[in-house]
Coordinates of C-alpha atoms in Angstrom, one line a residue:
Chain A
X983 CA 0.0 0.0 0.0
X984 CA 1.3 3.4 -1.0
X985 CA 1.7 6.4 1.3
X986 CA 1.2 10.1 1.7
X987 CA 4.1 11.8 3.1
X988 CA 3.9 15.0 5.2
X989 CA 7.3 16.8 5.7
X990 CA 7.5 17.8 9.3
X991 CA 8.5 21.6 9.5
X992 CA 10.3 22.4 12.8
X993 CA 12.5 25.2 14.1
X994 CA 14.4 25.8 17.2
X995 CA 13.0 22.9 18.9
X996 CA 9.3 23.6 18.0
X997 CA 7.1 21.6 15.5
X998 CA 5.4 24.3 13.4
X999 CA 1.8 24.5 13.2
X1000 CA 1.9 23.9 9.3
X1001 CA 2.9 20.4 10.0
X1002 CA -0.4 19.5 12.0
X1003 CA -2.5 21.3 9.3
X1004 CA -0.9 19.1 6.7
X1005 CA -1.2 16.0 8.8
X1006 CA -4.9 16.6 9.2
X1007 CA -5.4 17.3 5.4
X1008 CA -3.0 14.3 4.8
X1009 CA -5.4 12.1 7.1
X1010 CA -8.2 13.0 5.0
X1011 CA -6.6 12.4 1.8
X1012 CA -5.1 8.9 2.9
X1013 CA -8.6 7.8 3.8
X1014 CA -9.9 8.8 0.4
X1015 CA -7.1 7.2 -1.6
X1016 CA -6.6 4.2 0.5
X1017 CA -3.1 5.1 1.3
X1018 CA -1.2 5.3 4.8
X1019 CA -0.2 8.6 6.2
X1020 CA 3.5 8.9 7.0
X1021 CA 5.2 11.9 8.8
X1022 CA 8.7 12.4 7.7
X1023 CA 10.9 13.9 10.1
X1024 CA 14.4 15.1 9.5
X1025 CA 16.8 16.5 12.2
X1026 CA 19.3 16.2 14.8
X1027 CA 18.1 14.6 18.2
X1028 CA 14.5 15.1 17.4
X1029 CA 13.1 11.9 19.0
X1030 CA 10.7 13.9 21.1
X1031 CA 9.1 15.3 18.0
X1032 CA 8.8 11.7 16.6
X1033 CA 7.0 10.8 19.8
X1034 CA 4.6 13.7 19.3
X1035 CA 4.0 12.9 15.6
X1036 CA 2.9 9.2 16.6
X1037 CA -0.5 10.6 17.5
X1038 CA -0.9 12.1 14.1
X1039 CA 0.3 9.5 11.4
X1040 CA 0.5 5.6 10.8
X1041 CA 4.3 6.0 10.6
X1042 CA 7.0 8.3 11.3
X1043 CA 10.1 8.1 9.2
X1044 CA 12.9 9.6 11.1
X1045 CA 16.3 10.5 9.8
X1046 CA 18.9 11.9 12.2
X1047 CA 22.1 13.7 11.1
X1048 CA 24.1 16.4 12.4
X1049 CA 23.7 18.1 8.9
X1050 CA 20.0 18.1 9.3
X1051 CA 20.1 20.2 12.6
X1052 CA 19.0 23.3 11.0
X1053 CA 16.9 23.6 7.7
X1054 CA 19.2 23.3 4.8
X1055 CA 17.5 22.8 1.3
X1056 CA 20.2 20.8 -0.2
X1057 CA 20.7 18.4 2.8
X1058 CA 16.9 17.9 2.9
X1059 CA 16.6 17.6 -0.8
X1060 CA 19.3 14.6 -0.8
X1061 CA 17.5 12.9 2.1
X1062 CA 14.0 13.3 0.9
X1063 CA 14.9 12.0 -2.7
X1064 CA 16.3 9.0 -1.1
X1065 CA 13.1 8.4 0.9
X1066 CA 10.9 9.0 -1.9
X1067 CA 12.8 7.0 -4.3
X1068 CA 12.3 4.1 -1.8
X1069 CA 8.7 4.6 -0.7
X1070 CA 7.2 5.9 -3.9
X1071 CA 4.5 7.9 -2.0
X1072 CA 1.5 8.9 -4.0
X1073 CA 2.0 12.4 -2.6
X1074 CA 4.5 14.5 -0.7
X1075 CA 3.0 17.5 1.3
X1076 CA 5.1 20.3 2.5
X1077 CA 4.3 24.0 3.8
X1078 CA 4.4 26.9 1.2
X1079 CA 6.7 28.5 3.9
X1080 CA 10.2 29.9 3.7
X1081 CA 11.2 26.3 4.3
X1082 CA 9.1 24.9 1.5
X1083 CA 9.7 27.3 -1.1
X1084 CA 13.3 26.7 -1.0
X1085 CA 13.1 22.9 -1.0
X1086 CA 10.1 21.8 -3.0
X1087 CA 11.1 23.2 -6.6
X1088 CA 14.6 21.5 -6.5
X1089 CA 13.2 18.3 -5.1
X1090 CA 10.5 18.0 -7.8
X1091 CA 13.2 18.8 -10.6
X1092 CA 15.7 16.1 -9.2
X1093 CA 12.8 13.5 -9.0
X1094 CA 11.0 14.5 -12.3
X1095 CA 7.9 14.8 -10.1
X1096 CA 5.2 17.3 -10.9
X1097 CA 4.9 20.0 -8.4
X1098 CA 2.0 22.5 -7.4
X1099 CA 2.8 25.3 -5.1
X1100 CA 0.8 27.4 -2.6
X1101 CA -2.2 25.2 -2.8
X1102 CA -5.4 26.0 -0.8
X1103 CA -6.9 22.6 -1.6
X1104 CA -6.2 19.4 -3.3
X1105 CA -8.1 16.4 -4.4
X1106 CA -7.6 13.1 -6.3
X1107 CA -10.1 12.3 -9.1
X1108 CA -8.9 8.8 -10.0
X1109 CA -5.3 9.1 -10.6
X1110 CA -5.5 12.7 -11.6
X1111 CA -4.4 15.4 -8.9
X1112 CA -6.6 18.5 -9.0
X1113 CA -5.6 21.7 -6.8
X1114 CA -6.9 24.8 -6.0
X1115 CA -4.6 27.8 -5.8
X1116 CA -5.0 31.5 -5.9
X1117 CA -3.7 34.1 -8.5
X1118 CA -3.3 38.0 -8.5
X1119 CA -3.0 38.3 -4.9
X1120 CA -5.9 36.3 -4.0
X1121 CA -8.4 38.0 -6.3
X1122 CA -9.2 34.8 -8.3
X1123 CA -9.0 31.2 -7.5
X1124 CA -7.7 28.8 -10.1
X1125 CA -8.6 25.2 -10.4
X1126 CA -5.6 23.3 -11.9
X1127 CA -4.6 19.7 -12.9
X1128 CA -1.2 18.2 -12.5
X1129 CA 0.6 16.1 -15.2
X1130 CA -0.2 12.6 -14.6
X1131 CA 2.4 10.8 -12.8
X1132 CA 2.9 8.1 -10.0
X1133 CA 4.1 10.6 -7.5
X1134 CA 3.3 14.3 -6.8
X1135 CA 4.6 17.1 -4.5
X1136 CA 2.5 19.8 -3.3
X1137 CA 3.2 22.8 -1.0
X1138 CA 0.1 24.1 0.8
X1139 CA -0.6 27.5 2.2
X1140 CA -0.5 28.1 5.9
X1141 CA -3.5 28.3 8.2
X1142 CA -5.8 26.9 5.5
X1143 CA -6.4 23.4 6.6
X1144 CA -8.0 23.1 10.1
X1145 CA -6.4 20.9 12.6
X1146 CA -9.1 18.3 13.3
X1147 CA -9.3 16.7 16.8
X1148 CA -9.2 12.9 16.0
X1149 CA -8.4 9.7 17.7
X1150 CA -4.5 9.1 18.1
X1151 CA -3.1 6.9 15.3
X1152 CA -0.3 5.5 17.6
X1153 CA 2.0 5.5 14.6
X1154 CA 5.2 3.4 14.5
X1155 CA 8.6 5.2 14.5
X1156 CA 10.8 4.0 11.9
X1157 CA 14.4 5.0 12.2
X1158 CA 16.2 5.3 8.8
X1159 CA 20.0 5.8 8.6
X1160 CA 20.9 9.1 7.0
X1161 CA 21.9 8.7 3.4
X1162 CA 24.2 11.9 3.6
X1163 CA 27.8 10.5 3.0
X1164 CA 29.5 13.7 2.5
X1165 CA 29.4 17.4 3.7
X1166 CA 26.8 19.6 2.2
X1167 CA 29.3 22.1 0.9
X1168 CA 27.8 24.8 -1.3
X1169 CA 25.0 25.9 1.2
X1170 CA 25.6 26.5 4.8
X1171 CA 23.3 27.7 7.7
X1172 CA 24.9 30.2 9.6
X1173 CA 22.4 31.5 12.4
X1174 CA 19.0 33.0 13.1
X1175 CA 18.7 36.7 13.4
X1176 CA 15.8 39.0 14.6
X1177 CA 15.7 42.2 12.5
X1178 CA 15.5 45.4 14.6
X1179 CA 11.7 45.9 15.2
X1180 CA 11.2 49.8 15.8
X1181 CA 7.9 51.5 16.2
X1182 CA 5.3 50.9 18.7
X1183 CA 4.1 47.4 20.0
X1184 CA 0.9 47.1 17.7
X1185 CA 0.0 43.8 19.4
X1186 CA -1.0 45.8 22.5
X1187 CA -3.1 48.3 20.7
X1188 CA -7.1 48.1 21.2
X1189 CA -7.5 50.2 18.1
X1190 CA -5.4 49.7 14.9
X1191 CA -5.5 51.6 11.6
X1192 CA -3.8 49.3 8.9
X1193 CA -2.7 51.1 5.8
X1194 CA -1.7 49.4 2.6
X1195 CA -0.9 50.1 -1.1
X1196 CA -3.9 52.6 -1.4
X1197 CA -2.1 55.2 0.7
X1198 CA 0.0 56.0 -2.6
X1199 CA 2.8 57.9 -0.9
X1200 CA 4.6 58.2 2.5
X1201 CA 3.6 61.8 2.5
X1202 CA -0.1 60.8 2.8
X1203 CA 0.5 59.0 6.1
X1204 CA 0.5 61.7 8.6
X1205 CA -3.3 62.6 8.4
X1206 CA -4.0 58.8 9.0
X1207 CA -1.6 58.9 11.9
X1208 CA -3.6 61.7 13.3
X1209 CA -6.7 59.9 13.1
X1210 CA -5.0 56.8 14.9
X1211 CA -4.1 59.3 17.6
X1212 CA -7.5 60.7 17.9
X1213 CA -8.8 57.2 18.4
X1214 CA -6.1 56.4 20.8
X1215 CA -4.9 53.7 18.6
X1216 CA -1.8 53.0 16.7
X1217 CA -1.0 52.7 13.0
X1218 CA -0.1 49.3 11.3
X1219 CA 0.3 48.5 7.8
X1220 CA 0.5 45.7 5.1
X1221 CA 3.9 44.6 3.5
X1222 CA 4.4 47.1 0.8
X1223 CA 4.5 50.0 3.3
X1224 CA 7.4 48.5 5.1
X1225 CA 9.2 47.6 1.8
X1226 CA 9.0 51.1 0.6
X1227 CA 10.4 52.2 4.1
X1228 CA 7.4 54.2 5.0
X1229 CA 6.8 52.6 8.3
X1230 CA 9.3 50.4 10.4
X1231 CA 9.2 46.6 10.4
X1232 CA 7.2 46.4 13.8
X1233 CA 4.2 48.0 12.1
X1234 CA 3.7 45.3 9.6
X1235 CA 0.7 43.0 10.1
X1236 CA 0.8 39.4 8.5
X1237 CA 2.5 36.2 8.2
X1238 CA 6.0 37.8 7.9
X1239 CA 5.2 40.4 10.5
X1240 CA 2.8 40.4 13.6
X1241 CA -0.5 38.9 14.4
X1242 CA -2.8 41.4 16.0
X1243 CA -6.2 41.0 17.8
X1244 CA -7.4 44.6 18.4
X1245 CA -11.1 45.4 19.4
X1246 CA -11.1 47.6 16.2
X1247 CA -9.2 47.3 12.9
X1248 CA -9.7 49.8 10.1
X1249 CA -8.1 48.7 7.0
X1250 CA -7.4 51.5 4.6
X1251 CA -6.4 50.8 1.0
X1252 CA -5.4 47.2 1.9
X1253 CA -6.4 44.6 -0.9
X1254 CA -6.3 41.8 1.5
X1255 CA -3.4 39.4 0.3
X1256 CA -3.6 36.2 2.1
X1257 CA -0.4 37.1 4.0
X1258 CA -1.9 40.1 5.5
X1259 CA -5.3 38.7 6.4
X1260 CA -3.7 35.8 8.4
X1261 CA -2.2 38.4 10.7
X1262 CA -5.5 40.5 11.4
X1263 CA -8.5 38.4 10.7
X1264 CA -9.1 37.6 14.5
X1265 CA -9.6 41.1 15.2
X1266 CA -13.1 41.9 17.0
X1267 CA -14.4 44.3 14.4
X1268 CA -12.9 44.9 11.0
X1269 CA -14.0 47.8 8.7
X1270 CA -12.2 47.9 5.5
X1271 CA -12.0 50.8 3.0
X1272 CA -11.1 50.0 -0.6
X1273 CA -11.9 51.3 -4.0
X1274 CA -12.2 47.9 -5.5
X1275 CA -15.7 46.3 -4.6
X1276 CA -14.1 42.8 -5.1
X1277 CA -11.0 43.5 -2.9
X1278 CA -10.4 40.2 -0.9
X1279 CA -10.2 42.2 2.5
X1280 CA -14.0 42.5 2.2
X1281 CA -14.2 38.8 2.7
X1282 CA -12.9 39.1 6.0
X1283 CA -14.4 42.4 7.0
X1284 CA -17.5 42.9 9.2
X1285 CA -18.2 46.2 7.4
X1286 CA -17.1 47.1 3.8
X1287 CA -16.7 50.8 2.4
X1288 CA -16.1 50.9 -1.2
X1289 CA -14.6 54.3 -1.3
X1290 CA -11.4 56.2 -1.8
X1291 CA -9.6 56.3 1.6
X1292 CA -8.7 59.9 1.2
X1293 CA -12.4 60.9 1.1
X1294 CA -13.1 58.9 4.4
X1295 CA -10.3 60.1 6.7
X1296 CA -11.0 63.7 7.2
X1297 CA -14.6 63.5 8.0
X1298 CA -13.9 60.3 10.2
X1299 CA -11.5 62.4 12.2
X1300 CA -14.1 65.2 12.7
X1301 CA -16.8 63.0 13.5
X1302 CA -14.8 61.3 16.3
X1303 CA -13.7 64.6 17.7
X1304 CA -17.1 65.8 17.7
X1305 CA -18.3 62.6 19.6
X1306 CA -15.5 62.9 22.2
X1307 CA -16.4 66.5 23.0
Chain B
X887 CA 31.1 40.1 -11.6
X888 CA 28.6 39.2 -14.3
X889 CA 24.8 39.2 -13.1
X890 CA 21.9 37.8 -14.9
X891 CA 18.4 39.1 -13.8
X892 CA 15.2 37.4 -14.7
X893 CA 12.2 39.6 -15.0
X894 CA 8.6 39.4 -16.0
X895 CA 6.0 41.8 -17.4
X896 CA 2.8 41.5 -15.4
X897 CA -0.5 43.3 -15.0
X898 CA -0.8 45.5 -11.9
X899 CA -3.8 44.1 -10.2
X900 CA -3.4 45.1 -6.5
X901 CA -5.7 48.1 -6.7
X902 CA -7.5 47.1 -9.9
X903 CA -10.8 45.3 -10.2
X904 CA -10.3 42.2 -12.4
X905 CA -12.7 40.2 -14.3
X906 CA -12.5 36.7 -15.7
X907 CA -12.4 36.6 -19.5
X908 CA -14.6 34.6 -22.0
X909 CA -12.1 31.5 -21.9
X910 CA -12.8 31.2 -18.1
X911 CA -9.0 30.3 -17.7
X912 CA -7.6 33.9 -17.6
X913 CA -8.4 37.4 -16.5
X914 CA -9.3 40.3 -18.7
X915 CA -6.2 42.0 -19.6
X916 CA -7.5 45.0 -21.4
X917 CA -7.5 48.2 -19.3
X918 CA -4.9 46.9 -17.0
X919 CA -1.6 48.7 -16.6
X920 CA 1.4 46.3 -17.1
X921 CA 4.8 46.8 -15.4
X922 CA 7.7 44.9 -14.1
X923 CA 6.7 42.2 -11.6
X924 CA 7.3 43.8 -8.1
X925 CA 9.8 41.2 -6.8
X926 CA 11.8 41.5 -10.0
X927 CA 11.9 45.4 -9.6
X928 CA 13.8 44.7 -6.3
X929 CA 16.0 41.9 -8.1
X930 CA 16.9 44.3 -10.7
X931 CA 17.9 47.1 -8.3
X932 CA 20.0 44.6 -6.3
X933 CA 21.7 43.6 -9.4
X934 CA 22.6 47.1 -10.5
X935 CA 23.6 48.1 -6.9
X936 CA 26.1 45.1 -6.9
X937 CA 27.4 46.0 -10.4
X938 CA 28.0 49.7 -9.1
X939 CA 29.9 48.2 -6.1
X940 CA 32.0 45.5 -8.0
X941 CA 32.1 46.1 -11.5
X942 CA 31.1 43.7 -14.2
X943 CA 27.8 43.4 -16.3
X944 CA 23.9 43.1 -15.7
X945 CA 22.0 41.1 -18.3
X946 CA 18.2 41.2 -18.1
X947 CA 16.1 38.4 -19.7
X948 CA 12.4 38.1 -20.0
X949 CA 9.9 35.5 -21.6
X950 CA 7.0 37.2 -23.2
X951 CA 5.5 38.9 -26.1
X952 CA 6.9 42.0 -27.9
X953 CA 5.0 44.1 -25.3
X954 CA 7.5 42.9 -22.7
X955 CA 10.2 45.0 -24.5
X956 CA 8.9 47.7 -22.1
X957 CA 10.1 45.8 -19.1
X958 CA 13.7 45.3 -20.7
X959 CA 13.8 49.0 -21.6
X960 CA 13.1 49.6 -17.9
X961 CA 16.1 47.4 -17.0
X962 CA 18.2 49.1 -19.6
X963 CA 17.4 52.5 -18.2
X964 CA 18.1 51.4 -14.8
X965 CA 21.5 50.2 -15.4
X966 CA 21.4 46.8 -17.1
X967 CA 23.8 46.5 -20.0
X968 CA 22.2 44.0 -22.1
X969 CA 18.8 42.6 -22.6
X970 CA 17.3 39.5 -24.0
X971 CA 13.7 38.7 -24.9
X972 CA 12.5 35.1 -25.4
X973 CA 9.4 35.0 -27.6
X974 CA 7.7 32.1 -29.1
X975 CA 4.0 31.3 -29.5
X976 CA 4.8 27.8 -28.1
X977 CA 6.0 29.3 -24.7
X978 CA 2.2 30.1 -24.1
X979 CA 0.7 28.4 -21.1
X980 CA 4.2 27.5 -19.5
X981 CA 4.4 27.1 -15.8
X982 CA 7.2 27.8 -13.5
X983 CA 9.0 24.7 -14.7
X984 CA 8.7 25.2 -18.3
X985 CA 9.9 28.9 -17.9
X986 CA 12.9 27.9 -15.9
X987 CA 13.8 25.4 -18.6
X988 CA 13.6 27.9 -21.2
X989 CA 15.7 30.4 -19.1
X990 CA 18.3 27.7 -18.2
X991 CA 19.0 26.9 -21.9
X992 CA 19.8 30.4 -22.6
X993 CA 21.7 31.2 -19.5
X994 CA 24.0 28.2 -19.5
X995 CA 25.7 29.8 -22.7
X996 CA 26.1 33.2 -20.9
X997 CA 29.1 34.3 -18.5
X998 CA 27.6 34.7 -15.1
X999 CA 28.5 34.5 -11.2
X1000 CA 25.2 35.4 -10.0
X1001 CA 21.5 35.0 -11.3
X1002 CA 18.9 37.1 -9.5
X1003 CA 15.1 36.6 -9.7
X1004 CA 12.1 37.9 -7.8
X1005 CA 11.1 35.4 -5.1
X1006 CA 7.7 35.1 -6.9
X1007 CA 5.5 36.8 -9.6
X1008 CA 2.4 38.8 -8.6
X1009 CA 0.3 37.1 -11.1
X1010 CA 0.7 33.3 -10.9
X1011 CA 2.5 33.3 -7.5
X1012 CA 4.3 30.0 -8.3
X1013 CA 7.5 31.0 -6.4
X1014 CA 9.4 28.2 -8.3
X1015 CA 11.4 29.8 -11.2
X1016 CA 14.5 30.6 -9.2
X1017 CA 15.1 27.2 -7.4
X1018 CA 14.2 25.2 -10.6
X1019 CA 16.6 27.3 -12.6
X1020 CA 19.3 26.7 -10.3
X1021 CA 18.6 22.9 -10.1
X1022 CA 18.7 22.6 -13.8
X1023 CA 22.0 24.5 -13.9
X1024 CA 23.3 22.4 -11.1
X1025 CA 24.2 25.4 -8.9
X1026 CA 22.9 26.3 -5.3
X1027 CA 20.2 28.7 -4.6
X1028 CA 18.5 30.6 -1.8
X1029 CA 14.8 32.2 -1.9
X1030 CA 13.2 34.9 0.1
X1031 CA 16.6 36.8 0.2
X1032 CA 16.5 40.0 2.2
X1033 CA 20.1 41.0 2.3
X1034 CA 23.1 40.0 0.1
X1035 CA 26.8 40.4 0.9
X1036 CA 29.3 39.0 -1.6
X1037 CA 32.9 37.9 -0.3
X1038 CA 35.4 35.9 -2.1
X1039 CA 33.1 33.6 -4.2
X1040 CA 30.5 33.3 -1.4
X1041 CA 27.2 35.1 -0.9
X1042 CA 26.3 35.7 2.6
X1043 CA 22.5 36.0 2.5
X1044 CA 19.6 36.8 4.9
X1045 CA 16.5 34.7 4.2
X1046 CA 13.2 35.9 5.5
X1047 CA 11.4 33.3 7.6
X1048 CA 8.0 33.6 9.1
X1049 CA 7.0 35.9 12.0
X1050 CA 9.8 38.4 11.4
X1051 CA 12.7 36.0 12.0
X1052 CA 15.5 35.8 9.6
X1053 CA 18.2 33.3 8.9
X1054 CA 21.7 33.9 7.7
X1055 CA 23.1 31.4 5.1
X1056 CA 26.3 31.1 3.1
X1057 CA 25.9 30.0 -0.6
X1058 CA 28.8 29.3 -2.9
X1059 CA 28.8 31.3 -6.2
X1060 CA 27.7 30.9 -8.9
X1061 CA 24.2 30.7 -7.4
X1062 CA 20.6 31.7 -8.0
X1063 CA 19.1 34.2 -5.4
X1064 CA 15.5 34.8 -5.4
X1065 CA 14.8 38.3 -3.9
X1066 CA 12.2 39.2 -1.5
X1067 CA 10.5 42.8 -1.6
X1068 CA 12.1 45.4 0.6
X1069 CA 15.7 44.4 0.1
X1070 CA 16.5 47.8 -1.3
X1071 CA 14.9 51.1 -2.7
X1072 CA 14.4 50.7 -6.4
X1073 CA 15.6 53.9 -8.1
X1074 CA 13.6 56.2 -10.3
X1075 CA 14.9 56.7 -13.8
X1076 CA 15.5 60.1 -15.5
X1077 CA 13.9 60.9 -18.8
X1078 CA 17.4 61.1 -20.2
X1079 CA 18.1 57.5 -19.0
X1080 CA 14.8 56.3 -20.4
X1081 CA 15.8 57.8 -23.9
X1082 CA 19.1 56.3 -23.8
X1083 CA 17.8 52.9 -23.2
X1084 CA 15.4 53.2 -26.2
X1085 CA 18.5 53.1 -28.5
X1086 CA 20.0 49.9 -27.0
X1087 CA 19.4 46.6 -28.9
X1088 CA 17.2 43.8 -27.4
X1089 CA 18.3 40.4 -28.5
X1090 CA 15.3 38.3 -29.5
X1091 CA 15.4 34.5 -29.4
X1092 CA 12.6 31.8 -30.2
X1093 CA 12.0 28.3 -29.5
X1094 CA 14.6 26.8 -32.2
X1095 CA 17.4 29.2 -30.9
X1096 CA 16.8 28.2 -27.3
X1097 CA 17.3 24.4 -28.3
X1098 CA 14.1 23.0 -26.8
X1099 CA 11.3 21.1 -28.5
X1100 CA 7.7 21.9 -28.6
X1101 CA 6.7 19.3 -25.9
X1102 CA 9.3 20.7 -23.4
X1103 CA 7.6 24.0 -23.3
X1104 CA 4.1 25.6 -22.9
X1105 CA 1.4 23.5 -21.4
X1106 CA 2.7 20.1 -22.4
X1107 CA 6.2 21.0 -21.0
X1108 CA 4.6 22.0 -17.8
X1109 CA 3.7 20.3 -14.5
X1110 CA 0.4 22.3 -13.8
X1111 CA -2.4 23.3 -16.1
X1112 CA -5.3 25.7 -15.4
X1113 CA -8.6 24.2 -15.8
X1114 CA -10.8 27.0 -14.6
X1115 CA -10.6 30.4 -13.0
X1116 CA -13.2 31.6 -10.6
X1117 CA -14.0 34.4 -8.1
X1118 CA -13.1 33.1 -4.6
X1119 CA -16.1 32.4 -2.5
X1120 CA -16.3 34.9 0.5
X1121 CA -15.7 33.6 4.1
X1122 CA -18.3 36.0 5.5
X1123 CA -20.5 38.5 4.0
X1124 CA -19.5 42.0 5.2
X1125 CA -22.2 44.7 5.7
X1126 CA -21.7 47.5 3.1
X1127 CA -21.7 51.0 4.5
X1128 CA -23.3 53.3 1.9
X1129 CA -23.8 56.9 1.4
X1130 CA -21.7 60.2 1.2
X1131 CA -18.2 60.2 2.8
X1132 CA -19.8 62.1 5.7
X1133 CA -22.2 59.7 6.3
X1134 CA -20.1 56.8 6.0
X1135 CA -17.8 58.5 8.4
X1136 CA -20.8 59.0 10.9
X1137 CA -21.7 55.2 10.6
X1138 CA -18.1 54.2 11.5
X1139 CA -18.0 56.5 14.4
X1140 CA -21.2 55.0 15.5
X1141 CA -19.8 51.5 15.6
X1142 CA -16.7 52.6 17.5
X1143 CA -19.1 54.1 20.0
X1144 CA -21.3 51.1 20.5
X1145 CA -18.0 49.0 21.2
X1146 CA -17.2 51.6 23.7
X1147 CA -13.9 52.7 21.9
X1148 CA -14.8 56.5 22.0

């Protein structure tokens, strides 16, 4: 019986959430395709992780090597290639994370296996693998099919598949000797670093005004900052604003920035790319202002305003000042 | 130091309202403004910054129709020395794998120490071209690159991880680095620079020049094929606040008040 592989993503002693999301989806797919779910765990001294994974998979394939201590796509590729060649899994799932994007494409080329990236759903229809992914910053969904093959690789989006509470599987741990015979010479992990944050702690604010591309220019930010002050709140933003240097790193909300849960989040000119939404969708009340009536941000907002943000900011500030008087 | 930068001409859709066309497999392109893919813009800037620091050349390559000359002209105006456009009707429908195959065939005959790409494209979002290209060329790669320091045949790079964390890795050159946005500040070009770039030659190559067969490119040479495009279903239906800006402002203020935030 063939298998579905889920590649465990772990960093600094922690199994990352995406792993459990994939194991949940993997369990469902294994049931539907009559295959067995296998968690693949590569690392150094990670038996504790293997024990955790036993609950979630039929089997835990464990490969330990000092060269697998930190993520290195070259080392991972060699080990995974060897495991996939031996086990011939129907499907290998990994996260569409900084880890998966570095690894999956080269693994797929080296094994001549079709790959689909950043998928939000996947399904086997007979032997054909169909995936759902997004294009144009989440403004459209695409249903796509992969070239027919015996084995597939798919990277999946974070926080897309819910982790279902299910009976422990009590899987078996299978230790596999490391196939790494020589040193991975062309790519070396050095260390982890935290970039300087700067700015206020947006995770502590009860009211946040998030600005995005629609702000057009850094010179348009002060009036919005004034509005935030009037509300006793803070200014946050989506990625492009930090990229352009208009606000410090610490203000960025999203998968590569902060996760916030304020009582009130006003999104101004933010289209609502998945990465940003991931960081703010748990806010109590979300009001989004965007010129595009189909902006994805409206899909997570409680209230939607289809209007130019510059027309809303001044009257909103006066209205609030009036109410405070 | 000879650097190759791979760029793509894409529609700007972040603030545009987009529609699915009659084929149901693509978006309606008319009325959209096209420009360099945002990630590639940063890759181009990084290439030019490195050239200014270390000398050498920058060659910009794109795959696309004649329209994509605009993106190459931009590269030349910003400091690239040479430009190559790969054009063939057979390239239509290529995914990241087919695109990387085409690029690798051309690049293997060029001198280079470093190849820069964007970490992903804003249209398809595959994020695969850089690493596949590296693998086909038999050289190492790093993606999500936020900082590059070159020293003695080694690139020391910062890679962006989730939640604001970065990792530092060392990659032996030649290598492919796929650049994340925000790595630098892309420069503006003077009208003079744009004019000068108009006079430069763009080399054009097709399928036969590249040395690939029809089956290796386009949909048949790809891993993944679009079946259908559709508008994503909404998670929850937002309540639309309508009226004049003043009326809308009043409604927002009212919501804040009910929540006890004013």
